[in-house]
XYZ file of C-alpha atoms in Angstrom:
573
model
C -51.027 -7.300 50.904
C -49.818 -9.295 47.657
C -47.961 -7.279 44.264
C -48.245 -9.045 40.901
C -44.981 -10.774 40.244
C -44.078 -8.734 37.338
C -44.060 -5.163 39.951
C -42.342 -6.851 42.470
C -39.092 -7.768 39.517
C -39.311 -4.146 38.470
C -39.098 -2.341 41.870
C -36.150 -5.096 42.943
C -34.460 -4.066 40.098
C -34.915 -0.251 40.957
C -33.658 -1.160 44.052
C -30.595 -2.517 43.131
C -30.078 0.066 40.516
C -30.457 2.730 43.232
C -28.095 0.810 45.600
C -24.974 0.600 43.111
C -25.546 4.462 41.808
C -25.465 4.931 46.217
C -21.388 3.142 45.419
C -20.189 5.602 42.866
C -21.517 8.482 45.312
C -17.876 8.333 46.982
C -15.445 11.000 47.822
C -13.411 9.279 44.983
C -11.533 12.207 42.502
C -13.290 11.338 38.989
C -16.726 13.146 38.069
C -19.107 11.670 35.170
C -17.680 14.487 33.206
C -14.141 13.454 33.635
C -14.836 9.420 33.199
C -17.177 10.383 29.925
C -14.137 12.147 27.908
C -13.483 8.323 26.760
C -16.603 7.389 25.344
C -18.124 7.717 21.826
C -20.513 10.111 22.674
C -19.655 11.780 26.068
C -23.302 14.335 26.346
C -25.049 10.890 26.592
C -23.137 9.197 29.233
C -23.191 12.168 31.363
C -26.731 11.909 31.150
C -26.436 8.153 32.229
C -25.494 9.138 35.528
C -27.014 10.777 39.055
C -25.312 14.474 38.262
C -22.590 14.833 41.445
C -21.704 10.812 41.009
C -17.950 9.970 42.318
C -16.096 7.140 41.655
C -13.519 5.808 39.324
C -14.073 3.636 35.775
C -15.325 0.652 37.307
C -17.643 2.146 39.685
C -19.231 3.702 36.910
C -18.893 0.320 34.396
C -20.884 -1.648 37.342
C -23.882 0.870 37.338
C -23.634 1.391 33.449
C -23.839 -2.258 32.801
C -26.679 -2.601 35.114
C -28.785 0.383 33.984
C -28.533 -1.831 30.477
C -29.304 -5.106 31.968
C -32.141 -3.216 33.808
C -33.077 -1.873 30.326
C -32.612 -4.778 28.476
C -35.295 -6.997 30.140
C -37.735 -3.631 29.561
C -37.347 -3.822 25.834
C -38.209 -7.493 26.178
C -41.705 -6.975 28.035
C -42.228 -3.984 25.669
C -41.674 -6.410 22.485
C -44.232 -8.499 23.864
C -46.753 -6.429 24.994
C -46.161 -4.428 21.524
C -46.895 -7.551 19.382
C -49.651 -8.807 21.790
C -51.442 -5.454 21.845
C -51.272 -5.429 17.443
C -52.297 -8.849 17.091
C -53.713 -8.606 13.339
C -52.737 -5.660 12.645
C -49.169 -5.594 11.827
C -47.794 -6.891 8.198
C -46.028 -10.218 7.653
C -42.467 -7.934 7.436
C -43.510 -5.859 10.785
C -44.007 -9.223 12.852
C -41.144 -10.619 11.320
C -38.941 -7.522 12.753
C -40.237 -7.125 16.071
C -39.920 -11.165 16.839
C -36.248 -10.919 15.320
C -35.764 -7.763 18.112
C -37.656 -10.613 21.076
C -35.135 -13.106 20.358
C -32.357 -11.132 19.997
C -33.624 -9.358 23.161
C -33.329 -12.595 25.009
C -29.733 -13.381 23.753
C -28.459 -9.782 25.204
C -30.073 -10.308 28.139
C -27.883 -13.455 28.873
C -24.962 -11.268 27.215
C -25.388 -8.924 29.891
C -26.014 -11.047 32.763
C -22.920 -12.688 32.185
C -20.625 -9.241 31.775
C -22.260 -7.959 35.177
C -21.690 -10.771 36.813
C -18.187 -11.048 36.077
C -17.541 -7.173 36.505
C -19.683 -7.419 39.572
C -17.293 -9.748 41.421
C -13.902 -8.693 40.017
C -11.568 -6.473 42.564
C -12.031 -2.849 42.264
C -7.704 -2.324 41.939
C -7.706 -5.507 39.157
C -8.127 -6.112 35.768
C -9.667 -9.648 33.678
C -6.835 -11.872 31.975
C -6.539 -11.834 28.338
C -9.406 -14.417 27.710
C -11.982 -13.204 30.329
C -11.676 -9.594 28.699
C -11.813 -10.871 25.288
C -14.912 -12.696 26.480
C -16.988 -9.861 28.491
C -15.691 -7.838 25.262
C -16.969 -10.131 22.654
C -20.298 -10.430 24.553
C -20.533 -6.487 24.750
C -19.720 -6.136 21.545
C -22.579 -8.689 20.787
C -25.197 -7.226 22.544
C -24.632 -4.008 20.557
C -24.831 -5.702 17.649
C -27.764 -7.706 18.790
C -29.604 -3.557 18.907
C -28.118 -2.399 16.099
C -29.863 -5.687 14.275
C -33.008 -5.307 15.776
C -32.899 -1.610 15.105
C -31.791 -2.410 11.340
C -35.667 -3.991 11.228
C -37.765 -2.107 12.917
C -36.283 0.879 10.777
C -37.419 -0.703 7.639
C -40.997 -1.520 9.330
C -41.452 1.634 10.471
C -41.663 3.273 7.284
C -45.132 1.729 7.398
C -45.673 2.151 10.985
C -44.635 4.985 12.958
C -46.283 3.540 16.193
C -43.539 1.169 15.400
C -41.134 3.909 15.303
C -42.356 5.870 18.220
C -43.152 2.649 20.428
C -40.108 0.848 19.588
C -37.641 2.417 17.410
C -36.960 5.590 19.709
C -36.845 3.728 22.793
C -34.323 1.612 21.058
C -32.051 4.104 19.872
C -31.302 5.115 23.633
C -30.610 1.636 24.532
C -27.934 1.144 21.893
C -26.486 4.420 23.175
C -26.518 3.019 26.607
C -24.952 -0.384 25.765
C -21.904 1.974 23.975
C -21.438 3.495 27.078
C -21.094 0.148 29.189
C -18.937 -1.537 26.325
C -16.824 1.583 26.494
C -16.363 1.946 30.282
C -15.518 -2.120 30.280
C -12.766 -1.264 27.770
C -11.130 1.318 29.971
C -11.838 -0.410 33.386
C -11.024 -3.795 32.965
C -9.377 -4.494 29.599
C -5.362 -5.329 29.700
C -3.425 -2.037 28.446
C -1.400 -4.614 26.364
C -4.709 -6.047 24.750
C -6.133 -1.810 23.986
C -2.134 -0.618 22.917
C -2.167 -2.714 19.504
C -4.920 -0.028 17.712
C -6.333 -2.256 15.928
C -7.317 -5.251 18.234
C -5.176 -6.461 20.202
C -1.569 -8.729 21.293
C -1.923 -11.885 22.883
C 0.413 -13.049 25.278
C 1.517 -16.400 23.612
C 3.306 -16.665 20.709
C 1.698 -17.856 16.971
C 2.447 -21.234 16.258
C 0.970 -23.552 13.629
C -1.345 -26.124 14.652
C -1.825 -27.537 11.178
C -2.155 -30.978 11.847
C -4.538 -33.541 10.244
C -8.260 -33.420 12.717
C -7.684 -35.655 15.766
C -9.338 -38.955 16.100
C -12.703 -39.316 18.116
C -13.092 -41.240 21.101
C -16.197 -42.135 22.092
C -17.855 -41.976 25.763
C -21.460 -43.422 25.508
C -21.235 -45.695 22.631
C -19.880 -49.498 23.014
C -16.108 -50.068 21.951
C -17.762 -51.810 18.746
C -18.913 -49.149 16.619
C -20.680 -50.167 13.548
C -18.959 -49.512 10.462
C -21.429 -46.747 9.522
C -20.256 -44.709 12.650
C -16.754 -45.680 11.929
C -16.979 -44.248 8.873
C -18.578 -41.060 9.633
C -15.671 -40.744 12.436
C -12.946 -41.595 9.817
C -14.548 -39.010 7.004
C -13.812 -35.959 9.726
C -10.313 -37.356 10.662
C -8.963 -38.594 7.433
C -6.818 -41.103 9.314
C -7.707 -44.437 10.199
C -9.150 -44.572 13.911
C -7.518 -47.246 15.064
C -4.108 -45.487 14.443
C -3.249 -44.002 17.567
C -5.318 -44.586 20.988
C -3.633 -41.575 22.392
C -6.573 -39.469 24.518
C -4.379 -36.454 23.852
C -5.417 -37.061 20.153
C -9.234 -37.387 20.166
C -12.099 -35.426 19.908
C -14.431 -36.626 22.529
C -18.133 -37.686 21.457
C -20.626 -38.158 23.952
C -23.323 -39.630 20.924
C -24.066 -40.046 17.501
C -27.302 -39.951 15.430
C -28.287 -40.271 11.607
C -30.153 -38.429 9.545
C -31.248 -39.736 6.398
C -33.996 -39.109 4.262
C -34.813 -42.757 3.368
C -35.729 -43.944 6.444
C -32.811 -46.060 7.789
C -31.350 -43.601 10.167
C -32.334 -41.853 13.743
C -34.421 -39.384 11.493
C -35.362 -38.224 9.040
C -34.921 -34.710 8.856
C -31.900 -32.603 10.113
C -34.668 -30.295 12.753
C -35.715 -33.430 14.115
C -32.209 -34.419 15.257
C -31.104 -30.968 16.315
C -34.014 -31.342 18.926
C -33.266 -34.388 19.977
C -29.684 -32.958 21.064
C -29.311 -32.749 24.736
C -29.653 -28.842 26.720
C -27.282 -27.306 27.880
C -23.671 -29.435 28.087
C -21.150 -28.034 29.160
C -19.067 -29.998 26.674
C -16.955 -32.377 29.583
C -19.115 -35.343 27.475
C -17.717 -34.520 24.425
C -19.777 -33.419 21.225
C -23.416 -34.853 20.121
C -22.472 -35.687 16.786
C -25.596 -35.466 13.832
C -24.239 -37.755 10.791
C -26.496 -36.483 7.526
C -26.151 -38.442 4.983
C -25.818 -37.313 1.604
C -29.498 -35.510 -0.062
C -31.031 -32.474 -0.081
C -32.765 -31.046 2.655
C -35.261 -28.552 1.871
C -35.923 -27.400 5.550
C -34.833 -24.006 7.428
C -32.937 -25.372 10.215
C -32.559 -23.213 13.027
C -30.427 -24.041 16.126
C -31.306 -22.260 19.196
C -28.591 -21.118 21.922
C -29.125 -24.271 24.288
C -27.723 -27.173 22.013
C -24.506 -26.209 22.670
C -21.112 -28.390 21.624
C -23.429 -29.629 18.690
C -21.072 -31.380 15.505
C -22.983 -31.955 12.119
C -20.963 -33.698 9.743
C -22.226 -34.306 6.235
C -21.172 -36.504 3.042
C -19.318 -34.293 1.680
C -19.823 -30.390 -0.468
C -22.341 -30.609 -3.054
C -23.641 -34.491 -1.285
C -25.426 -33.125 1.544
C -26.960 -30.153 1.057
C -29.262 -27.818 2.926
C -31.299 -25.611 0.875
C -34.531 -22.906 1.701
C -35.757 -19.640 -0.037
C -36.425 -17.196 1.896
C -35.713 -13.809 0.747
C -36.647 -9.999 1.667
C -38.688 -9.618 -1.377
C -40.801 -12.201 -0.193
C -41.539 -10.923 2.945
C -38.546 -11.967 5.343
C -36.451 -9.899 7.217
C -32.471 -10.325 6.263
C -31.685 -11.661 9.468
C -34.573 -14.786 9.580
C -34.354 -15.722 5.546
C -31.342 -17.942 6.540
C -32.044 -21.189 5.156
C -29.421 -22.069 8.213
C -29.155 -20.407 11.480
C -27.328 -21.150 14.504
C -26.915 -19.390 17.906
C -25.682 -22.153 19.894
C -21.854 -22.282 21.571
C -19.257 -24.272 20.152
C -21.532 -25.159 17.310
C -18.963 -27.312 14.673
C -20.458 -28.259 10.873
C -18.158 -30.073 8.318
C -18.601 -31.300 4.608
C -21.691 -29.731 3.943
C -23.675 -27.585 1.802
C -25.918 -24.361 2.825
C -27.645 -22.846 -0.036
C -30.201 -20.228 -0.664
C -31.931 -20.250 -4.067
C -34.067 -17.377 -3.709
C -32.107 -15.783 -6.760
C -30.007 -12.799 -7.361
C -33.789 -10.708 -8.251
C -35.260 -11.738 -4.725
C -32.430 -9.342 -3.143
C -30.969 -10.223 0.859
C -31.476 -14.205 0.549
C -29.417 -15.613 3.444
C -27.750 -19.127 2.903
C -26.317 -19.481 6.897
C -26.238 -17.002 9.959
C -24.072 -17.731 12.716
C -24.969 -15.975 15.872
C -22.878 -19.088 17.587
C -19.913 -18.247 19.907
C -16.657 -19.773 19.215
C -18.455 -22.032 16.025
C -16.473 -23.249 13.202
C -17.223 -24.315 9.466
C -15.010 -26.380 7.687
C -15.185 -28.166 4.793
C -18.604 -26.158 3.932
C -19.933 -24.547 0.765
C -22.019 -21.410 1.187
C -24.387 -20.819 -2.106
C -26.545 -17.588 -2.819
C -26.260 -14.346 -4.292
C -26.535 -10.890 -2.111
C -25.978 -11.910 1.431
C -25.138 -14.944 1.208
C -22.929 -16.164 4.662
C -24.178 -13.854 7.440
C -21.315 -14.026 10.009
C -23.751 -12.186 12.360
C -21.749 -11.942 15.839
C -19.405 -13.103 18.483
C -16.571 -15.362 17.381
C -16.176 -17.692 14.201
C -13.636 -19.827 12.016
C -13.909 -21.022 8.921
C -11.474 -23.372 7.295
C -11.311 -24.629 3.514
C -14.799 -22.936 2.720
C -16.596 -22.178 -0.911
C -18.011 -19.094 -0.568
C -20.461 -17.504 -3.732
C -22.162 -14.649 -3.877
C -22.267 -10.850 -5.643
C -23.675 -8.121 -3.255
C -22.145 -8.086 0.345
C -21.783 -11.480 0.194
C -19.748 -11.889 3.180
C -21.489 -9.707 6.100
C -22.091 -9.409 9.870
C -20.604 -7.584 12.657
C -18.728 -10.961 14.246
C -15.094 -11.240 14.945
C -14.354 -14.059 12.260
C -11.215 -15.376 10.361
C -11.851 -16.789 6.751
C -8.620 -19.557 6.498
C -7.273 -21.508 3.273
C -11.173 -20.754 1.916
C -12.256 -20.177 -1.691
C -14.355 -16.691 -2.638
C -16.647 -16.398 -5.397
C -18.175 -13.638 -6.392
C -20.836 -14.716 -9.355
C -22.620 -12.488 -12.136
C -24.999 -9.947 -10.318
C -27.645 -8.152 -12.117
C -27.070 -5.901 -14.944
C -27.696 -2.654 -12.454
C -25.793 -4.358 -9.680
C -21.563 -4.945 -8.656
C -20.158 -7.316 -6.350
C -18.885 -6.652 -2.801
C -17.225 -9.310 -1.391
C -17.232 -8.222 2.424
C -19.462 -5.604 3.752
C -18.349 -5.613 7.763
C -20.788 -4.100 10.165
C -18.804 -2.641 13.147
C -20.704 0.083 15.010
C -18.465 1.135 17.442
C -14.680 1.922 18.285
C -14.864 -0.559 20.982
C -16.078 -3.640 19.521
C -13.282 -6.345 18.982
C -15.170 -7.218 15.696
C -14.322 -7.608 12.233
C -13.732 -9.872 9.337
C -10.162 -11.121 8.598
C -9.355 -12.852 5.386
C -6.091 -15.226 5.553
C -4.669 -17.173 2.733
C -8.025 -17.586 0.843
C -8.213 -17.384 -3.229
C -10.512 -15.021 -4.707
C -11.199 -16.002 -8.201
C -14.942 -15.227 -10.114
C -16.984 -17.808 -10.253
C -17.772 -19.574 -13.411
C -21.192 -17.668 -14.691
C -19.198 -14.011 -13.965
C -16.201 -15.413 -16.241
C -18.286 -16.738 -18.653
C -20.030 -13.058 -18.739
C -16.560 -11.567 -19.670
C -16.740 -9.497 -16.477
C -19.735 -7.425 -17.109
C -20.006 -6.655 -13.113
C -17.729 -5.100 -11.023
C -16.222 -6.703 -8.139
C -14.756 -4.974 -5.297
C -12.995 -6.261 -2.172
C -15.457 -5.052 0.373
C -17.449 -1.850 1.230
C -18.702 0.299 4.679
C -22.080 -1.148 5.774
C -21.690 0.358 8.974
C -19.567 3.259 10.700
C -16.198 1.356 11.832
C -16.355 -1.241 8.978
C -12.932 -3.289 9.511
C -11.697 -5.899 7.255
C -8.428 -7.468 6.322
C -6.825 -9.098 3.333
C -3.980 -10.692 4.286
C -1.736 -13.585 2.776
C -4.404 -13.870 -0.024
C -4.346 -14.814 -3.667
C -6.656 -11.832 -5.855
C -7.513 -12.754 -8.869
C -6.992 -9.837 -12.024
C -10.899 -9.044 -12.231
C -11.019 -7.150 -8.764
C -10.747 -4.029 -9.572
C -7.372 -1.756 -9.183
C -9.124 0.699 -6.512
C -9.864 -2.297 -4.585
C -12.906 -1.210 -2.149
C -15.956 0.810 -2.904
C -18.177 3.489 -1.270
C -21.489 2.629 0.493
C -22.922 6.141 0.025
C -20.500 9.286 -0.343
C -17.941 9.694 2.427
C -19.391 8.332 5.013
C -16.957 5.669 7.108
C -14.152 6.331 4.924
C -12.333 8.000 7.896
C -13.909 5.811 10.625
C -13.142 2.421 8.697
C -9.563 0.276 9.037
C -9.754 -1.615 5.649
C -6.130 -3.180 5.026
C -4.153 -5.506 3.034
C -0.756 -7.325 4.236
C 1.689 -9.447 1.434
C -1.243 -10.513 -0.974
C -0.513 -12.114 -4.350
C -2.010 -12.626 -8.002
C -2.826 -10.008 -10.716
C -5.601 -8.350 -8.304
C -3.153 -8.209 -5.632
C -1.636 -4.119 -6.820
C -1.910 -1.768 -4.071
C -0.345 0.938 -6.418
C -4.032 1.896 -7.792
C -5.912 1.473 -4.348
C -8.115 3.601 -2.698
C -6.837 6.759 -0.816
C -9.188 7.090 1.860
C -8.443 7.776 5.687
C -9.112 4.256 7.089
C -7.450 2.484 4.639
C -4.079 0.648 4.963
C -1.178 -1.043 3.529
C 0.221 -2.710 6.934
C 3.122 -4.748 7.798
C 3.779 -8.297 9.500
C 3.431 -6.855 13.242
C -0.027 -5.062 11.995
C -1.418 -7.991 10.315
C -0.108 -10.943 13.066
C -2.989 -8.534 15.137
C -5.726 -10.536 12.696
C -4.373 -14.172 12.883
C -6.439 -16.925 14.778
C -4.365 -16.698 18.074
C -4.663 -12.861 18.427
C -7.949 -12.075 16.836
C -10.291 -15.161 18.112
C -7.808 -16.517 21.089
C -8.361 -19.503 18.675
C -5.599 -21.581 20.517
C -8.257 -21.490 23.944
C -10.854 -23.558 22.171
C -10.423 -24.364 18.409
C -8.184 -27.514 19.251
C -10.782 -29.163 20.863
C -12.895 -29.382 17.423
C -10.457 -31.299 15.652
C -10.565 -28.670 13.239
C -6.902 -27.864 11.506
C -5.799 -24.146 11.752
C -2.740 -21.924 11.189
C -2.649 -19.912 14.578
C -0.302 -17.383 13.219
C 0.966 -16.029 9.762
C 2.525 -18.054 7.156
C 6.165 -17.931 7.404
């Protein structure tokens, strides 16, 4: 007797599920009742669980975390079989969500795999290290985010649909519920206490130092020892130093290739997609990085780069010389999340000198200029152009050094743990009916590490909202989502932000939940005497605010010096 392939997953997945909940069914002293006290919403994780379960955090973590795995690869069949089954008969914006929610689906399903696996084989009586918790949390947190996204889309297609809403949208809701649960059971189980004691994120064991230096010469594994002088050229743009200056391995960046792209024929290709798919699968980065040279132009092309070109470098001519540029906007018929003219989910993704611009216009609404989906990526020496949502800092960790940044509504967004370093913000003349935001974070949950931190940037308006004599409001940030969470530290304001500081998204709602705060800012928009007075919001001190530096808040000292990339790890002295 045979079973179609697809029964035979589900049952062994059953199987297993019914196996671990068989572990927690121990004489052990902690009920679901007791072990669901810590969790956002304790009714539902009770419900997660066979009624007289046993065990202690991490027996219930292991089941939790595979009941979402289990549940994850579900949602993925029913996405399919959803848009298979409406062929036709779905609008362009419908599609558009549900194949954001696939490939999103896909992503959490590795997020997942990953977490169990490491849970899964991790001593009962231990917890992670530092970094592996701040990994499993970062990918938790992601996977959350990656529902909350998906969710985000399917909300706004459902007002047209409500066999979208029933079919996909309820189902959903559950999910995120049950991902909460895991991310929140990880937290207690396996998380440092030292790492879950600071409040607001966390300490890290080391201490901040600055690692400020000028980018680190390449040194090059696959190409001959006589580089032409265009490839010398590209390699002495990122460094700034002469490369035959110092031979010292401990001060290279290790390439394992190089390719062109320019537009006139003369390079590798001729377009930046083509060369992003001629990048290797899946390194593991021991070659070094596949560097794409593009040459100064503009590139009117929607460049996406998918999770498997990992340690991927693309370094252009310079801001404003090579310049990517698409536009796609909401109005039009995209969703938010795929009108980025640039999008990136791949690991240890590095751009420098470049441009990413959206022209869709301040009237077409959400018109994305880059989203970064792209563990441990960094930007530097990059303008971001557009007008609402313009840099998408979607999830999981990112760095960005010496940055433009333009925009008016929300214009820095996204649910990823991120630090914005020695970068330039510009918020630009919005519509007459309209005020600038310059953050809107989009933490969900209590126990995601996430949030955006803003160190030693300048925030001045941008040349058309000074021109205007200030006609629009700008504001440092506002509550997209429940436990918004955004620092100003170590920053110059400008005088046009305005004395209260931060604005409301609708009524009250977040200002209790949020942790807005500013440390030691300067300039004539720098007075915390006016601010708001709401719950979440803070004035914090040194120890507070060393909590949001690179070292603490990204573990940037793990894997930023291998870029190149110059950073400040800590606060400036």
């Amino acid at each position: 007797m045979t079973f179609p392939k697809l029964l035979l997953i589900t049952l062994f997945l059953s199987l297993q599920t019914l196996f671990i909940a068989s572990q927690i069914l121990t004489p052990s002293s902690n009920s679901s009742s007791s072990i669901c006290k810590t969790t956002p919403d304790p009714k539902f994780c009770k419900s997660v669980f066979p009624q007289t379960s046993q065990g202690d955090v991490r027996d219930y973590g292991r089941f939790s975390l595979r009941k979402s795995l289990t549940q994850s690869r579900k949602f993925t069949r029913t996405i399919d079989k959803y848009l298979k089954r409406n062929k036709g008969l779905l609008s362009h914006s419908a599609v558009g969500a549900l194949q954001d929610c696939r490939d999103l689906a896909s992503l959490t399903t590795d997020y997942l795999t990953t977490s169990f696996e490491t849970v899964n084989v991790t001593a009962s009586s231990k917890t992670l290290s530092f970094s592996k918790a701040d990994d499993i949390q970062t990918l938790l947190s992601a996977a959350l985010t990656n529902e909350q996204t998906c969710l985000d889309g399917v909300n706004t297609a459902a007002s047209s649909s409500w066999t979208i809403r029933n079919g996909v949208a309820l189902p959903l809701i559950n999910d995120t519920k049950l991902f909460s649960v895991s991310l929140a059971l990880f937290t207690k189980g396996w998380v440092p206490k030292k790492k879950k004691q600071t409040g607001y994120s966390w300490a890290h064991p080391k201490n901040t130092h600055s690692h400020n230096k000028p980018l680190r010469h390449f040194r090059n594994g696959a190409l001959p020892l006589k580089m032409t002088e265009q490839t010398r050229a590209v390699y002495e743009s990122l460094s700034r130093r002469k490369l035959a200056d110092d031979d010292n391995d401990d001060n290279t960046v290790l390439v394992s290739d190089i390719v062109t792209v320019n537009q006139n024929g003369t390079g590798n290709f001729t377009t930046i997609t083509d060369a992003v798919a001629a990048a290797p699968n899946k390194t593991d980065g021991t070659a070094g990085y596949f560097v794409i040279y593009v040459t100064s132009g503009v590139y009117d092309e929607n460049v996406l780069i998918a999770k498997n070109k990992r340690y991927l470098m693309m370094i252009g001519d310079g801001i404003n010389r090579t310049i990517i540029t698409g536009n796609r906007s909401v109005v039009d018929g995209w969703t938010t999340f795929n009108s980025a003219t640039f999008a990136v989910t791949s690991p240890n993704f590095v751009a420098v000198n470049m441009t990413f611009r959206n022209t869709a216009g301040p009237e077409k609404h959400q018109a994305v200029a880059l989203r970064s989906s792209a563990d441990l990526s960094i930007f530097y020496s990059c303008s971001f152009e557009a007008y609402q949502d313009t840099l998408y800092t979607h999830s999981l960790r990112q760095f960005y050094r010496e940055c433009d940044i333009y925009g008016t509504v929300d214009f820095i967004f996204g649910n990823a743990a991120v630090v914005l370093q020695n970068c330039n913000l510009y918020p630009r003349q919005a519509l007459p009916n309209q005020f600038n935001a310059i953050t809107a974070q989009g933490r969900t949950d209590p126990n995601q590490n996430t949030g955006t931190s803003i160190h030693n940037c300048t925030i001045r308006p941008a040349d058309d909202l000074a021109s205007s004599n200030y006609t629009v409001k700008t504001y440092l940030g506002r509550p997209w989502k429940e436990y918004s969470r955004t620092v100003f530290m170590q920053s110059y304001l400008d005088g046009f932000v305005e004395p209260v500081g931060w604005r409301e998204w609708n009524g009250d709602f977040a200002l209790s939940t949020l942790y807005y705060a500013e440390y030691n800012n300067t300039g004539p928009g720098s007075s915390t005497t006016n601010r708001v007075v709401w719950p979440g919001y803070h004035v914090i001190n040194s120890t507070d605010a060393n909590n949001f530096t690179v070292s603490n808040f990204l573990f940037g000292d793990e894997w930023m010096v291998q870029s190149g990339v110059p950073y400040m790890a800590g606060l400036l002295s």
